[in-house]
PDB file of C-alpha atoms in Angstrom:
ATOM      1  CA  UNK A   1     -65.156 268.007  20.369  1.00  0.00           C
ATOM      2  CA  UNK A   2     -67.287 270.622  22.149  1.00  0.00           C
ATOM      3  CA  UNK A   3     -70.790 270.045  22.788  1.00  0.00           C
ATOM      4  CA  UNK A   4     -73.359 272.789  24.965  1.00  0.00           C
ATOM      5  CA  UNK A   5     -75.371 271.515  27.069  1.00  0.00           C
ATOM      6  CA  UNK A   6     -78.221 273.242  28.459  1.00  0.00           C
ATOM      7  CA  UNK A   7     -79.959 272.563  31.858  1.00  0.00           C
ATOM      8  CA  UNK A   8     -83.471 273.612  32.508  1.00  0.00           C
ATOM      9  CA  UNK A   9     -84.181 272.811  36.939  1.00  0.00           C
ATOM     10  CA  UNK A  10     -85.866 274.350  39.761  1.00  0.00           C
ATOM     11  CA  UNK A  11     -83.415 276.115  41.945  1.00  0.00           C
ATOM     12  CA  UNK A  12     -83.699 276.113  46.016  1.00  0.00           C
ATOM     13  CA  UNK A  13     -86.130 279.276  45.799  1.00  0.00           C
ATOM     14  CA  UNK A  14     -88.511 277.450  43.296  1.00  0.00           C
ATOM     15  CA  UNK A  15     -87.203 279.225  40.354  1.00  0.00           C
ATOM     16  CA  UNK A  16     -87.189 277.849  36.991  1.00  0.00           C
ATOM     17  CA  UNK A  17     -83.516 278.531  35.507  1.00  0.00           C
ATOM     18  CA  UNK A  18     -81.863 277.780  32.437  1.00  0.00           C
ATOM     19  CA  UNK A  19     -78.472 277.709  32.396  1.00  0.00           C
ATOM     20  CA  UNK A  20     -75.743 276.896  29.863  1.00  0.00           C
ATOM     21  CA  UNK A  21     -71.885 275.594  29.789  1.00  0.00           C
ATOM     22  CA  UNK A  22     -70.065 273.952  26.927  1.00  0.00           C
ATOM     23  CA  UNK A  23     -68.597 270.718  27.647  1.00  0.00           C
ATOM     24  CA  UNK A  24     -65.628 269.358  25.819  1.00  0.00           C
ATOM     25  CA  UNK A  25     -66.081 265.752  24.836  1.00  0.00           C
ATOM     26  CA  UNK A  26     -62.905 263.039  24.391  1.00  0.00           C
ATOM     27  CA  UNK A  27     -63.142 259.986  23.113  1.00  0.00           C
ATOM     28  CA  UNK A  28     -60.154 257.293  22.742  1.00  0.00           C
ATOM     29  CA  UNK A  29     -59.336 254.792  20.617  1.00  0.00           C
ATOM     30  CA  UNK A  30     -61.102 252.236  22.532  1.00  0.00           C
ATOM     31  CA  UNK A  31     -58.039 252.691  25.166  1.00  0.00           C
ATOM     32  CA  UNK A  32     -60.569 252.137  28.352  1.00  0.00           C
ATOM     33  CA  UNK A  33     -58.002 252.618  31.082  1.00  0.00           C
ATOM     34  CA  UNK A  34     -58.477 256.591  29.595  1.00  0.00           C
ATOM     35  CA  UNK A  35     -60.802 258.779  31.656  1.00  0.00           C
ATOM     36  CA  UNK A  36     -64.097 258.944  29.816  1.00  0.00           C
ATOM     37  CA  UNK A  37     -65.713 262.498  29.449  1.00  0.00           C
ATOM     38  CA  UNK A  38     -69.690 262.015  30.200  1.00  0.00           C
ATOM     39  CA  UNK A  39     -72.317 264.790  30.154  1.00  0.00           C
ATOM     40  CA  UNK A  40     -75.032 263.767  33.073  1.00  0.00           C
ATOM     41  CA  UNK A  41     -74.940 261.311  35.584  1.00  0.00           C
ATOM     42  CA  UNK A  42     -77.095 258.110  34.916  1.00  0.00           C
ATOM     43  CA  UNK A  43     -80.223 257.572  35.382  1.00  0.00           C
ATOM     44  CA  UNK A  44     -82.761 254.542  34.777  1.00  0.00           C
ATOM     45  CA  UNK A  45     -83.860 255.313  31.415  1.00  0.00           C
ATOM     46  CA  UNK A  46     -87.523 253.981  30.248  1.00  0.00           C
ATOM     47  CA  UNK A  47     -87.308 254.549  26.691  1.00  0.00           C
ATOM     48  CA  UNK A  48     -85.680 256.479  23.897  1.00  0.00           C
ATOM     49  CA  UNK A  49     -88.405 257.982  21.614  1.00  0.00           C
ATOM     50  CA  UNK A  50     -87.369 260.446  18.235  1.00  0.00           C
ATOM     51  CA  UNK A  51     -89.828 263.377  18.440  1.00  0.00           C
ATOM     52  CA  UNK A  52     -90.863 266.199  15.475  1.00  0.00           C
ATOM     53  CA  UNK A  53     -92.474 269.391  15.907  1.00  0.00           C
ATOM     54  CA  UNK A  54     -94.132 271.164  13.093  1.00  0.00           C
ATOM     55  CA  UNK A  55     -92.790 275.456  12.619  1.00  0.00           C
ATOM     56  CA  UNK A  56     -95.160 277.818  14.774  1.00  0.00           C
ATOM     57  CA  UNK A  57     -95.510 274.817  17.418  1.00  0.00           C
ATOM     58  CA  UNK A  58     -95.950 276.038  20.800  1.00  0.00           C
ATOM     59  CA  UNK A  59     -96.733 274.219  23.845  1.00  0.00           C
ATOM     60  CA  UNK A  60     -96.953 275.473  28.250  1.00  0.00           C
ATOM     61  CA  UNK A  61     -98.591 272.449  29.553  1.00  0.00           C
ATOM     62  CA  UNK A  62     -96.690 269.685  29.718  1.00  0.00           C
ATOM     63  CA  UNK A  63     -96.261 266.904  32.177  1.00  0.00           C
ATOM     64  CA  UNK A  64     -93.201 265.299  33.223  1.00  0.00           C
ATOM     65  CA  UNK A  65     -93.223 262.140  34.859  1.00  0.00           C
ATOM     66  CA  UNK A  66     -89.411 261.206  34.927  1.00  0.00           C
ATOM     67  CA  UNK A  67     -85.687 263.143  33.750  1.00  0.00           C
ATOM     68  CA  UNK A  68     -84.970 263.912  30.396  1.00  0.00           C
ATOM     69  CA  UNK A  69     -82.219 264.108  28.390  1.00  0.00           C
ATOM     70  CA  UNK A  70     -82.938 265.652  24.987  1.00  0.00           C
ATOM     71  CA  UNK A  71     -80.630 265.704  21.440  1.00  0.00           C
ATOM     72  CA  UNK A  72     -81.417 268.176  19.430  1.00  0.00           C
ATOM     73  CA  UNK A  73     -80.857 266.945  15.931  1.00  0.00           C
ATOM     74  CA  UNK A  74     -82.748 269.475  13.272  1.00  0.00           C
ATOM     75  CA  UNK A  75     -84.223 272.637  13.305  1.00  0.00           C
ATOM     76  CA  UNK A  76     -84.517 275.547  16.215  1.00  0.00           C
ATOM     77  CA  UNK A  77     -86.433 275.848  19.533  1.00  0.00           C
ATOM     78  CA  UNK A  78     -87.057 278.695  21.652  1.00  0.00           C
ATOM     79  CA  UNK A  79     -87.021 277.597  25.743  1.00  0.00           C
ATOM     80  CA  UNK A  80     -88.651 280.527  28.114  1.00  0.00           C
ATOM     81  CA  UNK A  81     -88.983 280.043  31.656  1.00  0.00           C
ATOM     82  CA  UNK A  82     -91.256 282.747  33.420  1.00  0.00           C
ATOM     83  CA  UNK A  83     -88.134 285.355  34.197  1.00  0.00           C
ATOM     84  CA  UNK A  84     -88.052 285.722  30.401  1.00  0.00           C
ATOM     85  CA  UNK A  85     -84.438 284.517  30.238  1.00  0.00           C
ATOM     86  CA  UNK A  86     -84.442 281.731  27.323  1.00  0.00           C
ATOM     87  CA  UNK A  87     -82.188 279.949  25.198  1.00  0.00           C
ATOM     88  CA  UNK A  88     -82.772 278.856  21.333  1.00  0.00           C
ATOM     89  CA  UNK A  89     -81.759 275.119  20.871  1.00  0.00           C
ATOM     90  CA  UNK A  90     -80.491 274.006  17.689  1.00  0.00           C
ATOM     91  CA  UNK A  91     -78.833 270.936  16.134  1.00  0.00           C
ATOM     92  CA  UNK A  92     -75.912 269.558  18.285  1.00  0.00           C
ATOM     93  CA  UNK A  93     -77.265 270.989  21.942  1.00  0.00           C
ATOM     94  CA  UNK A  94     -78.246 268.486  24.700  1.00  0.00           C
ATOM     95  CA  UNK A  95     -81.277 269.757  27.147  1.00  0.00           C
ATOM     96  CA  UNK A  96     -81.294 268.027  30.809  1.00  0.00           C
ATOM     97  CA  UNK A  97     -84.281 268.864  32.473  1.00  0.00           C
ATOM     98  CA  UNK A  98     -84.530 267.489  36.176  1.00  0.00           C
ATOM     99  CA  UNK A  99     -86.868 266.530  38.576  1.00  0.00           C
ATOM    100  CA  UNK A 100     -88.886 265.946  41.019  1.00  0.00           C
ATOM    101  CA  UNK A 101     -89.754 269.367  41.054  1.00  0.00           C
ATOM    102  CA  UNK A 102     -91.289 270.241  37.219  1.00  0.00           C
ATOM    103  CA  UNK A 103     -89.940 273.145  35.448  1.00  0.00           C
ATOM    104  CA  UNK A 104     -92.299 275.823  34.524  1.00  0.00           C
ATOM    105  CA  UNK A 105     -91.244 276.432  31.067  1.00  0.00           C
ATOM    106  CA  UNK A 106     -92.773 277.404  27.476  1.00  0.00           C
ATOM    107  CA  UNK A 107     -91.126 275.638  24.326  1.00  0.00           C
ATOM    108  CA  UNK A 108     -92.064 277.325  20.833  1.00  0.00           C
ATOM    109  CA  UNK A 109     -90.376 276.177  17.150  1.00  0.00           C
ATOM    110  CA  UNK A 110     -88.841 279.342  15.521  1.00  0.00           C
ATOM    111  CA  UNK A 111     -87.602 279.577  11.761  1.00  0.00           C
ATOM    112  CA  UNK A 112     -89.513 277.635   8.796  1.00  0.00           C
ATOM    113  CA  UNK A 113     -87.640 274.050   9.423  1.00  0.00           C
ATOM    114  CA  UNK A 114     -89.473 271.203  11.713  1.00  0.00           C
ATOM    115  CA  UNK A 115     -87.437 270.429  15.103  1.00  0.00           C
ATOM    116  CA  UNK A 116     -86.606 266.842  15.332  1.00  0.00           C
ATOM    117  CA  UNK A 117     -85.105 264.945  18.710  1.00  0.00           C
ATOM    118  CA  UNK A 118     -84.587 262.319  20.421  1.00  0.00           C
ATOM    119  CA  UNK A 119     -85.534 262.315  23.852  1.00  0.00           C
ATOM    120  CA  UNK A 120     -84.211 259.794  26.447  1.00  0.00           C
ATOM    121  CA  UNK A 121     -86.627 259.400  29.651  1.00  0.00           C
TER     122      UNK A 121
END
């Protein structure tokens, strides 16, 4: 099964960049001496919250305390960092936005459908 998974980080010249790969995720029939396919490394996670945002929503000011992983499960939203370059997420895509440094990034909801997520931090 493929998956994308998008990555939203500050590179070494304090950029914000998005960038994008498709993964290609195994799973066995509980055979656990088979090499596992993961997405991210770990990371201590403080909660798991299930998020909705309303169509027209935009938000620039956000503040992020920790990682986070986020599964996109309904709906479509536009990610713009300042270069302009941007990706629209949809159902099925996995955001990983690092830290320390914060991203400088603008989300917006596009289409007529609410975005709902769940977002592991």
């Amino acid at each position: 099964m493929a998956q994308i998974l998008i990555t939203l980080k500050v590179n070494p010249s304090e950029e914000t960049v998005i960038s994008e790969e498709t993964v290609e995720m195994s799973f066995g029939d509980h055979d656990w001496d088979r090499r596992r396919t993961s997405i991210s490394n770990t990371f201590d996670c403080k909660g798991l919250t299930f998020v909705e945002f309303p169509p027209g929503y935009t938000d620039r000011d956000r503040v992020l305390d920790c990682p986070r992983i986020v599964f996109c499960l309904a709906g479509q939203m536009k990610l713009e960092v300042p270069s302009g370059d941007f990706r629209i997420l949809q159902a099925g895509d996995v955001l990983k936005v690092y830290l320390p440094e914060p991203p400088d990034f603008s989300l917006s909801i596009v289409g007529k459908d609410r975005f709902r997520c769940a977002v592991a931090m």
